[in-house]
Amino acid sequence: MDLTALNMCSYGLYILTSKKGDKVNGQIVNTVFQVTAEPPTIAVSVNKLNLTHEYISESKVFTASILSTEAPMTLIGKWGFKSGRDTDKFEGTDYKLGKTGAPIILDSTVAYLEAQVVNTTDVGTHTIFIGKIVDCGVIRDGEPMTYAYYHKVKKGKTPERAATYVKDESDKKEAKELKKYTCSVCGYVYDPANGDPDNGVKPGTAFESLPDEWVCPVCGATKDQFSPED
């Protein structure tokens, strides 16, 4: 059975947010979809171990802010690979509170969907929250980011707690002179053939030649948290 076939399903990329009292939290998700037109209803799948799951379970509200293709990997790394228990993800991010009190992310997003939970379904590791839309709107013109775009163009990885996580068991390609290194925190792969142009690292730069202060462009992990691929 080739589970990579699941990668052919169409998904978007969203920052899912909620609240708990006067606290707010959020995370990256890709499993937001419309289930009815009247009333307009959407569903989202969230890992039970995530702090956002706790917030939605208590407040019964959530907002899905739709990411643009222009969203930088640093933003995706902060919201997708770090926990709100350890990091204030809202620091440095432009947002406003919606009608329910759940935050609407304004940075690198094209639209938002704000919902009140009307039902839940337990699916093992995750809960599917079904919400009636109470407000929605377009933030700016732009192209919504698909999960395929995130993988193919942004070269992004899927966190292990994501609903669509598939362990990569593909055959290794023929050995190359310059070895790739993988981030142990978020799964980002540093490929010397590509370098890291966004951070001034030219293609063809070996991992060993990266500056000591270089960090993972997705999650900010340091060089010592990378390991060479076999």
PDB file of C-alpha atoms in Angstrom:
ATOM      1  CA  MET A   1       0.000   0.000   0.000  1.00  0.00           C
ATOM      2  CA  ASP A   2       1.493   3.316  -1.107  1.00  0.00           C
ATOM      3  CA  LEU A   3       0.293   5.930   1.385  1.00  0.00           C
ATOM      4  CA  THR A   4       1.887   8.711  -0.653  1.00  0.00           C
ATOM      5  CA  ALA A   5      -1.260   8.475  -2.812  1.00  0.00           C
ATOM      6  CA  LEU A   6      -2.893  10.498  -0.030  1.00  0.00           C
ATOM      7  CA  ASN A   7      -0.675  13.411  -1.020  1.00  0.00           C
ATOM      8  CA  MET A   8      -2.668  13.653  -4.243  1.00  0.00           C
ATOM      9  CA  CYS A   9      -5.762  14.822  -2.316  1.00  0.00           C
ATOM     10  CA  SER A  10      -6.354  18.558  -2.556  1.00  0.00           C
ATOM     11  CA  TYR A  11      -5.870  20.660   0.564  1.00  0.00           C
ATOM     12  CA  GLY A  12      -5.345  24.271   1.501  1.00  0.00           C
ATOM     13  CA  LEU A  13      -3.127  25.719   4.225  1.00  0.00           C
ATOM     14  CA  TYR A  14      -4.605  27.661   7.131  1.00  0.00           C
ATOM     15  CA  ILE A  15      -3.765  29.183  10.497  1.00  0.00           C
ATOM     16  CA  LEU A  16      -6.407  27.810  12.854  1.00  0.00           C
ATOM     17  CA  THR A  17      -6.975  29.916  15.977  1.00  0.00           C
ATOM     18  CA  SER A  18      -9.166  29.797  19.061  1.00  0.00           C
ATOM     19  CA  LYS A  19      -9.428  31.209  22.574  1.00  0.00           C
ATOM     20  CA  LYS A  20      -9.675  30.077  26.187  1.00  0.00           C
ATOM     21  CA  GLY A  21     -10.867  32.848  28.473  1.00  0.00           C
ATOM     22  CA  ASP A  22      -8.605  35.791  27.669  1.00  0.00           C
ATOM     23  CA  LYS A  23      -5.897  33.546  26.165  1.00  0.00           C
ATOM     24  CA  VAL A  24      -5.491  32.848  22.444  1.00  0.00           C
ATOM     25  CA  ASN A  25      -3.598  30.204  20.485  1.00  0.00           C
ATOM     26  CA  GLY A  26      -3.264  28.860  16.979  1.00  0.00           C
ATOM     27  CA  GLN A  27      -1.576  26.392  14.671  1.00  0.00           C
ATOM     28  CA  ILE A  28      -1.168  25.469  11.019  1.00  0.00           C
ATOM     29  CA  VAL A  29      -3.715  23.005   9.596  1.00  0.00           C
ATOM     30  CA  ASN A  30      -4.572  21.799   6.126  1.00  0.00           C
ATOM     31  CA  THR A  31      -7.797  19.895   6.792  1.00  0.00           C
ATOM     32  CA  VAL A  32     -10.416  22.657   6.616  1.00  0.00           C
ATOM     33  CA  PHE A  33     -13.325  21.993   4.265  1.00  0.00           C
ATOM     34  CA  GLN A  34     -16.916  23.077   3.654  1.00  0.00           C
ATOM     35  CA  VAL A  35     -19.553  20.467   4.471  1.00  0.00           C
ATOM     36  CA  THR A  36     -22.864  22.310   3.848  1.00  0.00           C
ATOM     37  CA  ALA A  37     -24.010  25.443   2.036  1.00  0.00           C
ATOM     38  CA  GLU A  38     -27.106  26.297   4.081  1.00  0.00           C
ATOM     39  CA  PRO A  39     -26.312  26.969   6.783  1.00  0.00           C
ATOM     40  CA  PRO A  40     -22.678  27.476   5.701  1.00  0.00           C
ATOM     41  CA  THR A  41     -20.712  24.920   7.702  1.00  0.00           C
ATOM     42  CA  ILE A  42     -17.062  23.911   7.757  1.00  0.00           C
ATOM     43  CA  ALA A  43     -15.056  21.173   9.479  1.00  0.00           C
ATOM     44  CA  VAL A  44     -11.462  20.943  10.712  1.00  0.00           C
ATOM     45  CA  SER A  45      -9.404  18.046  12.071  1.00  0.00           C
ATOM     46  CA  VAL A  46      -7.152  18.807  15.065  1.00  0.00           C
ATOM     47  CA  ASN A  47      -4.733  16.570  16.981  1.00  0.00           C
ATOM     48  CA  LYS A  48      -5.889  15.986  20.566  1.00  0.00           C
ATOM     49  CA  LEU A  49      -2.396  16.690  21.930  1.00  0.00           C
ATOM     50  CA  ASN A  50      -2.316  20.217  20.524  1.00  0.00           C
ATOM     51  CA  LEU A  51      -3.052  23.255  22.679  1.00  0.00           C
ATOM     52  CA  THR A  52      -5.445  24.606  20.042  1.00  0.00           C
ATOM     53  CA  HIS A  53      -7.550  21.458  20.478  1.00  0.00           C
ATOM     54  CA  GLU A  54      -7.889  22.284  24.174  1.00  0.00           C
ATOM     55  CA  TYR A  55      -8.937  25.852  23.397  1.00  0.00           C
ATOM     56  CA  ILE A  56     -11.554  24.878  20.790  1.00  0.00           C
ATOM     57  CA  SER A  57     -12.953  22.167  23.074  1.00  0.00           C
ATOM     58  CA  GLU A  58     -13.549  24.722  25.827  1.00  0.00           C
ATOM     59  CA  SER A  59     -14.620  27.845  23.909  1.00  0.00           C
ATOM     60  CA  LYS A  60     -16.452  26.085  21.036  1.00  0.00           C
ATOM     61  CA  VAL A  61     -15.185  28.668  18.542  1.00  0.00           C
ATOM     62  CA  PHE A  62     -12.435  28.780  15.941  1.00  0.00           C
ATOM     63  CA  THR A  63     -11.218  30.813  12.995  1.00  0.00           C
ATOM     64  CA  ALA A  64      -9.398  29.537   9.900  1.00  0.00           C
ATOM     65  CA  SER A  65      -7.263  32.223   8.239  1.00  0.00           C
ATOM     66  CA  ILE A  66      -6.357  31.182   4.688  1.00  0.00           C
ATOM     67  CA  LEU A  67      -2.659  31.528   3.908  1.00  0.00           C
ATOM     68  CA  SER A  68      -1.379  33.166   0.723  1.00  0.00           C
ATOM     69  CA  THR A  69       1.274  31.674  -1.564  1.00  0.00           C
ATOM     70  CA  GLU A  70       3.375  34.676  -0.487  1.00  0.00           C
ATOM     71  CA  ALA A  71       3.481  33.488   3.141  1.00  0.00           C
ATOM     72  CA  PRO A  72       7.142  33.108   4.232  1.00  0.00           C
ATOM     73  CA  MET A  73       8.390  29.795   5.601  1.00  0.00           C
ATOM     74  CA  THR A  74       9.381  31.548   8.823  1.00  0.00           C
ATOM     75  CA  LEU A  75       5.702  32.284   9.505  1.00  0.00           C
ATOM     76  CA  ILE A  76       4.698  28.715   8.628  1.00  0.00           C
ATOM     77  CA  GLY A  77       7.489  27.389  10.819  1.00  0.00           C
ATOM     78  CA  LYS A  78       6.387  29.459  13.817  1.00  0.00           C
ATOM     79  CA  TRP A  79       2.729  28.471  13.561  1.00  0.00           C
ATOM     80  CA  GLY A  80       3.258  24.906  12.360  1.00  0.00           C
ATOM     81  CA  PHE A  81       6.274  23.558  14.214  1.00  0.00           C
ATOM     82  CA  LYS A  82       6.238  25.353  17.573  1.00  0.00           C
ATOM     83  CA  SER A  83       3.886  24.930  20.514  1.00  0.00           C
ATOM     84  CA  GLY A  84       1.868  27.726  22.062  1.00  0.00           C
ATOM     85  CA  ARG A  85       2.847  26.220  25.413  1.00  0.00           C
ATOM     86  CA  ASP A  86       6.416  27.400  24.813  1.00  0.00           C
ATOM     87  CA  THR A  87       6.100  30.278  22.338  1.00  0.00           C
ATOM     88  CA  ASP A  88       3.891  33.338  21.958  1.00  0.00           C
ATOM     89  CA  LYS A  89       3.049  32.793  18.298  1.00  0.00           C
ATOM     90  CA  PHE A  90       1.147  36.084  18.112  1.00  0.00           C
ATOM     91  CA  GLU A  91       4.233  38.151  18.918  1.00  0.00           C
ATOM     92  CA  GLY A  92       5.212  39.958  15.729  1.00  0.00           C
ATOM     93  CA  THR A  93       2.079  38.786  13.887  1.00  0.00           C
ATOM     94  CA  ASP A  94      -0.676  41.207  12.850  1.00  0.00           C
ATOM     95  CA  TYR A  95      -4.140  40.010  13.891  1.00  0.00           C
ATOM     96  CA  LYS A  96      -7.530  41.138  15.162  1.00  0.00           C
ATOM     97  CA  LEU A  97     -10.237  39.500  17.247  1.00  0.00           C
ATOM     98  CA  GLY A  98     -13.320  38.270  15.405  1.00  0.00           C
ATOM     99  CA  LYS A  99     -16.965  38.253  16.479  1.00  0.00           C
ATOM    100  CA  THR A 100     -16.427  35.165  18.634  1.00  0.00           C
ATOM    101  CA  GLY A 101     -13.196  36.466  20.150  1.00  0.00           C
ATOM    102  CA  ALA A 102     -11.100  34.010  18.149  1.00  0.00           C
ATOM    103  CA  PRO A 103      -8.163  35.758  16.422  1.00  0.00           C
ATOM    104  CA  ILE A 104      -8.104  36.482  12.684  1.00  0.00           C
ATOM    105  CA  ILE A 105      -4.556  36.441  11.286  1.00  0.00           C
ATOM    106  CA  LEU A 106      -3.909  39.362   8.938  1.00  0.00           C
ATOM    107  CA  ASP A 107      -0.295  38.653   7.937  1.00  0.00           C
ATOM    108  CA  SER A 108       0.135  36.717   4.647  1.00  0.00           C
ATOM    109  CA  THR A 109      -3.529  35.655   4.522  1.00  0.00           C
ATOM    110  CA  VAL A 110      -6.185  36.206   1.856  1.00  0.00           C
ATOM    111  CA  ALA A 111      -9.423  35.448   3.732  1.00  0.00           C
ATOM    112  CA  TYR A 112     -10.864  34.078   6.960  1.00  0.00           C
ATOM    113  CA  LEU A 113     -13.703  31.820   8.144  1.00  0.00           C
ATOM    114  CA  GLU A 114     -14.983  32.228  11.713  1.00  0.00           C
ATOM    115  CA  ALA A 115     -17.144  29.474  13.169  1.00  0.00           C
ATOM    116  CA  GLN A 116     -19.120  28.311  16.187  1.00  0.00           C
ATOM    117  CA  VAL A 117     -18.782  24.579  16.939  1.00  0.00           C
ATOM    118  CA  VAL A 118     -22.055  22.718  16.484  1.00  0.00           C
ATOM    119  CA  ASN A 119     -20.790  19.134  16.571  1.00  0.00           C
ATOM    120  CA  THR A 120     -17.671  17.016  17.070  1.00  0.00           C
ATOM    121  CA  THR A 121     -16.504  13.607  15.909  1.00  0.00           C
ATOM    122  CA  ASP A 122     -13.826  11.568  17.683  1.00  0.00           C
ATOM    123  CA  VAL A 123     -11.484   9.985  15.115  1.00  0.00           C
ATOM    124  CA  GLY A 124      -8.821   8.535  17.395  1.00  0.00           C
ATOM    125  CA  THR A 125      -5.767  10.776  17.497  1.00  0.00           C
ATOM    126  CA  HIS A 126      -7.803  13.732  16.210  1.00  0.00           C
ATOM    127  CA  THR A 127     -11.158  15.421  16.737  1.00  0.00           C
ATOM    128  CA  ILE A 128     -13.163  16.759  13.819  1.00  0.00           C
ATOM    129  CA  PHE A 129     -14.796  20.025  14.862  1.00  0.00           C
ATOM    130  CA  ILE A 130     -17.828  20.991  12.775  1.00  0.00           C
ATOM    131  CA  GLY A 131     -18.612  24.686  12.890  1.00  0.00           C
ATOM    132  CA  LYS A 132     -21.360  26.950  11.600  1.00  0.00           C
ATOM    133  CA  ILE A 133     -19.844  30.040   9.991  1.00  0.00           C
ATOM    134  CA  VAL A 134     -20.730  33.203  11.922  1.00  0.00           C
ATOM    135  CA  ASP A 135     -18.488  35.535   9.935  1.00  0.00           C
ATOM    136  CA  CYS A 136     -16.096  35.413   6.982  1.00  0.00           C
ATOM    137  CA  GLY A 137     -14.407  37.817   4.627  1.00  0.00           C
ATOM    138  CA  VAL A 138     -11.662  38.560   2.128  1.00  0.00           C
ATOM    139  CA  ILE A 139      -8.555  40.198   3.601  1.00  0.00           C
ATOM    140  CA  ARG A 140      -6.692  40.973   0.371  1.00  0.00           C
ATOM    141  CA  ASP A 141      -6.289  39.854  -3.227  1.00  0.00           C
ATOM    142  CA  GLY A 142      -3.937  36.935  -3.638  1.00  0.00           C
ATOM    143  CA  GLU A 143      -3.569  33.252  -4.396  1.00  0.00           C
ATOM    144  CA  PRO A 144      -4.508  30.831  -1.602  1.00  0.00           C
ATOM    145  CA  MET A 145      -1.715  28.407  -0.792  1.00  0.00           C
ATOM    146  CA  THR A 146      -2.474  24.753  -1.513  1.00  0.00           C
ATOM    147  CA  TYR A 147      -0.755  21.936   0.327  1.00  0.00           C
ATOM    148  CA  ALA A 148       0.753  20.805  -2.974  1.00  0.00           C
ATOM    149  CA  TYR A 149       2.274  24.290  -3.434  1.00  0.00           C
ATOM    150  CA  TYR A 150       3.632  24.148   0.114  1.00  0.00           C
ATOM    151  CA  HIS A 151       5.378  20.854  -0.602  1.00  0.00           C
ATOM    152  CA  LYS A 152       6.527  21.386  -4.187  1.00  0.00           C
ATOM    153  CA  VAL A 153       7.366  25.096  -4.267  1.00  0.00           C
ATOM    154  CA  LYS A 154       8.017  25.963  -0.626  1.00  0.00           C
ATOM    155  CA  LYS A 155       9.675  22.549  -0.012  1.00  0.00           C
ATOM    156  CA  GLY A 156       7.735  22.273   3.237  1.00  0.00           C
ATOM    157  CA  LYS A 157       7.379  19.196   5.444  1.00  0.00           C
ATOM    158  CA  THR A 158       4.403  17.776   7.356  1.00  0.00           C
ATOM    159  CA  PRO A 159       4.524  17.709  11.194  1.00  0.00           C
ATOM    160  CA  GLU A 160       4.020  14.270  12.753  1.00  0.00           C
ATOM    161  CA  ARG A 161       0.852  15.444  14.555  1.00  0.00           C
ATOM    162  CA  ALA A 162      -0.787  16.624  11.330  1.00  0.00           C
ATOM    163  CA  ALA A 163      -3.854  14.737  10.148  1.00  0.00           C
ATOM    164  CA  THR A 164      -2.180  14.126   6.777  1.00  0.00           C
ATOM    165  CA  TYR A 165       1.260  13.038   8.053  1.00  0.00           C
ATOM    166  CA  VAL A 166       2.773  10.170   6.071  1.00  0.00           C
ATOM    167  CA  LYS A 167       6.143   8.737   7.071  1.00  0.00           C
ATOM    168  CA  ASP A 168       8.633   9.135   4.233  1.00  0.00           C
ATOM    169  CA  GLU A 169       9.859   5.666   3.296  1.00  0.00           C
ATOM    170  CA  SER A 170      10.820   6.435  -0.291  1.00  0.00           C
ATOM    171  CA  ASP A 171      13.967   4.864  -1.682  1.00  0.00           C
ATOM    172  CA  LYS A 172      17.088   6.933  -1.278  1.00  0.00           C
ATOM    173  CA  LYS A 173      18.470   8.475  -4.445  1.00  0.00           C
ATOM    174  CA  GLU A 174      21.988   7.806  -5.611  1.00  0.00           C
ATOM    175  CA  ALA A 175      24.630   9.237  -3.335  1.00  0.00           C
ATOM    176  CA  LYS A 176      25.772  12.758  -4.123  1.00  0.00           C
ATOM    177  CA  GLU A 177      29.054  14.435  -3.317  1.00  0.00           C
ATOM    178  CA  LEU A 178      27.314  16.971  -1.067  1.00  0.00           C
ATOM    179  CA  LYS A 179      25.160  15.331   1.595  1.00  0.00           C
ATOM    180  CA  LYS A 180      21.713  16.576   2.617  1.00  0.00           C
ATOM    181  CA  TYR A 181      20.954  17.304   6.264  1.00  0.00           C
ATOM    182  CA  THR A 182      17.569  17.015   8.001  1.00  0.00           C
ATOM    183  CA  CYS A 183      16.262  19.183  10.826  1.00  0.00           C
ATOM    184  CA  SER A 184      15.324  16.974  13.795  1.00  0.00           C
ATOM    185  CA  VAL A 185      12.711  19.512  14.930  1.00  0.00           C
ATOM    186  CA  CYS A 186      10.571  20.162  11.849  1.00  0.00           C
ATOM    187  CA  GLY A 187      11.866  17.810   9.141  1.00  0.00           C
ATOM    188  CA  TYR A 188      13.214  20.539   6.852  1.00  0.00           C
ATOM    189  CA  VAL A 189      15.905  19.161   4.542  1.00  0.00           C
ATOM    190  CA  TYR A 190      18.900  21.314   3.730  1.00  0.00           C
ATOM    191  CA  ASP A 191      19.893  20.430   0.164  1.00  0.00           C
ATOM    192  CA  PRO A 192      23.306  21.830  -0.842  1.00  0.00           C
ATOM    193  CA  ALA A 193      22.144  21.826  -4.463  1.00  0.00           C
ATOM    194  CA  ASN A 194      19.505  24.443  -3.553  1.00  0.00           C
ATOM    195  CA  GLY A 195      21.251  26.244  -0.721  1.00  0.00           C
ATOM    196  CA  ASP A 196      19.149  28.727   1.249  1.00  0.00           C
ATOM    197  CA  PRO A 197      18.895  31.796  -1.013  1.00  0.00           C
ATOM    198  CA  ASP A 198      16.352  33.529   1.244  1.00  0.00           C
ATOM    199  CA  ASN A 199      19.050  33.687   3.919  1.00  0.00           C
ATOM    200  CA  GLY A 200      22.006  34.448   1.688  1.00  0.00           C
ATOM    201  CA  VAL A 201      23.258  30.877   1.205  1.00  0.00           C
ATOM    202  CA  LYS A 202      24.110  30.185  -2.421  1.00  0.00           C
ATOM    203  CA  PRO A 203      23.313  26.875  -4.197  1.00  0.00           C
ATOM    204  CA  GLY A 204      26.244  24.481  -3.970  1.00  0.00           C
ATOM    205  CA  THR A 205      27.068  25.381  -0.361  1.00  0.00           C
ATOM    206  CA  ALA A 206      27.907  22.309   1.727  1.00  0.00           C
ATOM    207  CA  PHE A 207      26.179  22.035   5.098  1.00  0.00           C
ATOM    208  CA  GLU A 208      29.585  22.051   6.796  1.00  0.00           C
ATOM    209  CA  SER A 209      30.302  25.412   5.160  1.00  0.00           C
ATOM    210  CA  LEU A 210      27.192  27.122   6.523  1.00  0.00           C
ATOM    211  CA  PRO A 211      27.893  29.918   9.023  1.00  0.00           C
ATOM    212  CA  ASP A 212      27.741  28.839  12.671  1.00  0.00           C
ATOM    213  CA  GLU A 213      24.877  31.285  13.247  1.00  0.00           C
ATOM    214  CA  TRP A 214      22.782  29.775  10.430  1.00  0.00           C
ATOM    215  CA  VAL A 215      19.461  28.337  11.630  1.00  0.00           C
ATOM    216  CA  CYS A 216      16.692  26.271  10.070  1.00  0.00           C
ATOM    217  CA  PRO A 217      14.652  28.622   7.842  1.00  0.00           C
ATOM    218  CA  VAL A 218      11.418  26.930   8.956  1.00  0.00           C
ATOM    219  CA  CYS A 219      11.629  26.478  12.724  1.00  0.00           C
ATOM    220  CA  GLY A 220      14.809  28.269  13.771  1.00  0.00           C
ATOM    221  CA  ALA A 221      16.661  25.148  14.970  1.00  0.00           C
ATOM    222  CA  THR A 222      20.458  25.485  15.184  1.00  0.00           C
ATOM    223  CA  LYS A 223      22.962  23.520  13.064  1.00  0.00           C
ATOM    224  CA  ASP A 224      23.632  20.978  15.828  1.00  0.00           C
ATOM    225  CA  GLN A 225      19.979  19.901  15.574  1.00  0.00           C
ATOM    226  CA  PHE A 226      20.522  18.650  12.002  1.00  0.00           C
ATOM    227  CA  SER A 227      21.651  15.170  11.057  1.00  0.00           C
ATOM    228  CA  PRO A 228      22.990  13.858   7.737  1.00  0.00           C
ATOM    229  CA  GLU A 229      20.756  11.747   5.521  1.00  0.00           C
ATOM    230  CA  ASP A 230      21.913   8.193   4.910  1.00  0.00           C
TER     231      ASP A 230
END
